[in-house]
mmCIF file of C-alpha atoms and ligand atoms in Angstrom:
data_model
loop_
_atom_site.group_PDB
_atom_site.id
_atom_site.type_symbol
_atom_site.label_atom_id
_atom_site.label_comp_id
_atom_site.label_asym_id
_atom_site.label_seq_id
_atom_site.Cartn_x
_atom_site.Cartn_y
_atom_site.Cartn_z
ATOM 1 C CA MET A 28 37.043 2.219 26.849
ATOM 2 C CA ARG A 29 35.106 -0.912 27.837
ATOM 3 C CA GLU A 30 33.901 0.813 30.971
ATOM 4 C CA ARG A 31 32.609 3.713 28.954
ATOM 5 C CA GLN A 32 30.698 1.356 26.650
ATOM 6 C CA THR A 33 29.144 -0.390 29.637
ATOM 7 C CA ARG A 34 28.034 2.927 31.082
ATOM 8 C CA GLN A 35 26.558 4.006 27.750
ATOM 9 C CA LYS A 36 24.644 0.757 27.483
ATOM 10 C CA ARG A 37 23.336 1.150 31.011
ATOM 11 C CA ILE A 38 21.987 4.649 30.425
ATOM 12 C CA ILE A 39 20.428 3.630 27.095
ATOM 13 C CA TYR A 40 18.740 0.674 28.771
ATOM 14 C CA GLU A 41 17.561 2.994 31.536
ATOM 15 C CA ALA A 42 15.975 5.217 28.871
ATOM 16 C CA LEU A 43 14.059 2.198 27.534
ATOM 17 C CA THR A 44 12.550 1.448 30.916
ATOM 18 C CA ALA A 45 11.849 5.098 31.757
ATOM 19 C CA LEU A 46 10.258 6.106 28.453
ATOM 20 C CA ASP A 47 8.026 3.095 27.747
ATOM 21 C CA HIS A 48 8.241 2.012 24.093
ATOM 22 C CA PRO A 49 10.340 4.951 22.859
ATOM 23 C CA THR A 50 11.589 5.489 19.350
ATOM 24 C CA ALA A 51 15.364 5.632 18.874
ATOM 25 C CA THR A 52 15.077 9.422 18.609
ATOM 26 C CA GLU A 53 13.275 9.612 21.953
ATOM 27 C CA VAL A 54 15.954 7.430 23.538
ATOM 28 C CA TYR A 55 18.591 9.740 22.141
ATOM 29 C CA GLY A 56 16.778 12.770 23.591
ATOM 30 C CA TYR A 57 16.687 11.191 27.049
ATOM 31 C CA VAL A 58 20.322 10.095 26.948
ATOM 32 C CA HIS A 59 21.579 13.336 25.456
ATOM 33 C CA GLU A 60 20.012 15.412 28.243
ATOM 34 C CA ARG A 61 21.965 13.486 30.847
ATOM 35 C CA TYR A 62 25.104 12.539 28.931
ATOM 36 C CA PRO A 63 25.657 14.997 26.093
ATOM 37 C CA SER A 64 28.799 13.119 25.063
ATOM 38 C CA VAL A 65 26.823 10.077 23.881
ATOM 39 C CA SER A 66 26.305 10.382 20.135
ATOM 40 C CA ARG A 67 23.191 9.635 18.161
ATOM 41 C CA ALA A 68 25.075 6.938 16.231
ATOM 42 C CA THR A 69 26.003 5.222 19.514
ATOM 43 C CA VAL A 70 22.371 5.234 20.663
ATOM 44 C CA PHE A 71 21.187 3.687 17.383
ATOM 45 C CA ARG A 72 24.014 1.118 17.412
ATOM 46 C CA VAL A 73 23.406 0.077 21.020
ATOM 47 C CA LEU A 74 19.637 -0.216 20.443
ATOM 48 C CA GLY A 75 20.287 -2.419 17.417
ATOM 49 C CA GLY A 76 22.606 -4.520 19.576
ATOM 50 C CA PHE A 77 19.925 -4.902 22.253
ATOM 51 C CA ALA A 78 17.509 -6.126 19.593
ATOM 52 C CA ASP A 79 20.066 -8.571 18.134
ATOM 53 C CA THR A 80 20.917 -10.064 21.511
ATOM 54 C CA GLY A 81 17.336 -10.272 22.750
ATOM 55 C CA LYS A 82 17.672 -7.614 25.450
ATOM 56 C CA ALA A 83 14.956 -5.531 23.805
ATOM 57 C CA LEU A 84 12.300 -5.958 21.167
ATOM 58 C CA GLU A 85 11.907 -3.863 18.080
ATOM 59 C CA VAL A 86 8.226 -3.013 17.845
ATOM 60 C CA ARG A 87 7.065 -2.220 14.345
ATOM 61 C CA MET A 88 3.602 -0.751 14.129
ATOM 62 C CA ALA A 89 1.751 0.759 11.224
ATOM 63 C CA GLY A 90 2.350 4.459 10.802
ATOM 64 C CA THR A 91 5.062 4.945 13.438
ATOM 65 C CA ASP A 92 8.815 4.660 13.667
ATOM 66 C CA VAL A 93 10.307 1.496 15.133
ATOM 67 C CA ARG A 94 9.935 1.528 18.890
ATOM 68 C CA TYR A 95 12.046 -0.303 21.435
ATOM 69 C CA ASP A 96 10.663 -2.386 24.256
ATOM 70 C CA TYR A 97 12.605 -3.713 27.217
ATOM 71 C CA ASN A 98 9.760 -6.169 27.884
ATOM 72 C CA VAL A 99 10.941 -9.107 25.782
ATOM 73 C CA ARG A 100 8.138 -11.471 26.770
ATOM 74 C CA LYS A 101 5.640 -12.113 24.036
ATOM 75 C CA HIS A 102 2.893 -9.540 24.317
ATOM 76 C CA CYS A 103 0.709 -7.291 22.215
ATOM 77 C CA HIS A 104 0.476 -3.543 21.968
ATOM 78 C CA VAL A 105 -2.230 -0.957 21.881
ATOM 79 C CA HIS A 106 -1.525 2.186 19.973
ATOM 80 C CA CYS A 107 -3.258 5.539 20.569
ATOM 81 C CA ARG A 108 -4.524 6.753 17.221
ATOM 82 C CA VAL A 109 -4.274 10.397 18.312
ATOM 83 C CA CYS A 110 -0.926 10.847 20.072
ATOM 84 C CA GLY A 111 0.794 7.608 19.083
ATOM 85 C CA ARG A 112 1.436 6.424 22.632
ATOM 86 C CA VAL A 113 2.024 2.670 22.851
ATOM 87 C CA ALA A 114 1.202 0.444 25.807
ATOM 88 C CA ASP A 115 1.443 -3.265 26.537
ATOM 89 C CA VAL A 116 -1.561 -5.532 26.334
ATOM 90 C CA PRO A 117 -1.066 -8.699 28.324
ATOM 91 C CA MET A 118 -2.014 -11.717 26.282
ATOM 92 C CA PRO A 119 -2.119 -15.442 26.872
ATOM 93 C CA GLU A 120 0.970 -17.298 25.700
ATOM 94 C CA ASN A 121 -0.841 -18.515 22.586
ATOM 95 C CA LEU A 122 -3.367 -16.268 20.988
ATOM 96 C CA PRO A 123 -6.760 -17.867 20.691
ATOM 97 C CA ILE A 124 -6.592 -17.568 16.943
ATOM 98 C CA ALA A 125 -6.678 -20.687 14.834
ATOM 99 C CA ALA A 126 -3.878 -20.622 12.291
ATOM 100 C CA PRO A 127 -5.293 -20.768 8.785
ATOM 101 C CA PHE A 128 -3.423 -23.826 7.590
ATOM 102 C CA GLU A 129 -5.148 -23.762 4.266
ATOM 103 C CA ASN A 130 -5.485 -21.044 1.700
ATOM 104 C CA ALA A 131 -2.391 -19.191 2.853
ATOM 105 C CA ASP A 132 -0.931 -19.244 -0.633
ATOM 106 C CA GLY A 133 1.493 -21.997 0.312
ATOM 107 C CA PHE A 134 3.087 -20.055 3.161
ATOM 108 C CA ARG A 135 4.227 -21.887 6.252
ATOM 109 C CA ILE A 136 2.818 -19.663 8.976
ATOM 110 C CA GLU A 137 5.104 -19.288 11.982
ATOM 111 C CA ASP A 138 3.617 -16.549 14.042
ATOM 112 C CA CYS A 139 1.116 -13.760 14.057
ATOM 113 C CA SER A 140 0.979 -10.421 15.745
ATOM 114 C CA VAL A 141 -2.067 -8.497 16.797
ATOM 115 C CA GLU A 142 -2.121 -4.764 17.079
ATOM 116 C CA PHE A 143 -4.840 -2.855 18.901
ATOM 117 C CA PHE A 144 -5.801 0.742 18.262
ATOM 118 C CA GLY A 145 -7.723 3.167 20.392
ATOM 119 C CA LEU A 146 -7.411 6.198 22.592
ATOM 120 C CA CYS A 147 -5.022 6.521 25.506
ATOM 121 C CA PRO A 148 -6.502 7.837 28.794
ATOM 122 C CA ASP A 149 -5.352 11.415 28.103
ATOM 123 C CA CYS A 150 -6.737 11.524 24.580
ATOM 124 C CA ALA A 151 -9.975 9.828 25.679
ATOM 125 C CA ARG A 152 -10.454 12.489 28.358
ATOM 126 C CA LYS A 153 -9.777 15.275 25.858
ATOM 127 C CA SER A 154 -12.208 13.868 23.319
ATOM 128 C CA GLU A 155 -14.894 13.628 26.017
ATOM 129 C CA GLN A 156 -14.353 17.269 26.946
ATOM 130 C CA VAL A 157 -14.655 18.320 23.335
ATOM 131 C CA SER A 158 -17.870 16.391 22.842
ATOM 132 C CA ARG A 159 -19.345 17.988 25.980
ATOM 133 C CA ILE A 160 -18.955 21.519 24.606
ATOM 134 C CA PRO A 161 -22.427 22.542 23.387
ATOM 135 C CA SER A 162 -22.419 23.405 19.729
HETATM 136 ZN ZN1 ZN B 229 -3.193 9.487 23.120
HETATM 137 ZN ZN1 ZN B 230 5.588 -3.702 24.888
#
């Protein structure tokens, strides 16, 4: 039983590295193709466990499902506004943003996250092709 759990965890972790910021559903799709015996509930439970133990990050971005990231170093993300693809943006350890210590309605600010939006290479290429078609 333990061995089976270890194997399930290994394949789910492999899905995280292969898929690059997948949603839980995408992880399930990857795992299910290779190991149909692994249930959806197991995938969700193991992903939650990875997040709890710091083996993966839960990435919450506006307008998309929670995504999972095996890169647990502090970094930012860029999000394609057309297809939803997410990629890492390397950032300095401390963002060059001065914390607004005043006028924060009494909040003690602990952290901030920055989210970038744009077009991924595929969508950028497609939008260029479209704009080149003479109207
Ligand atoms: Zn895209
Ligand atoms: Zn990331």
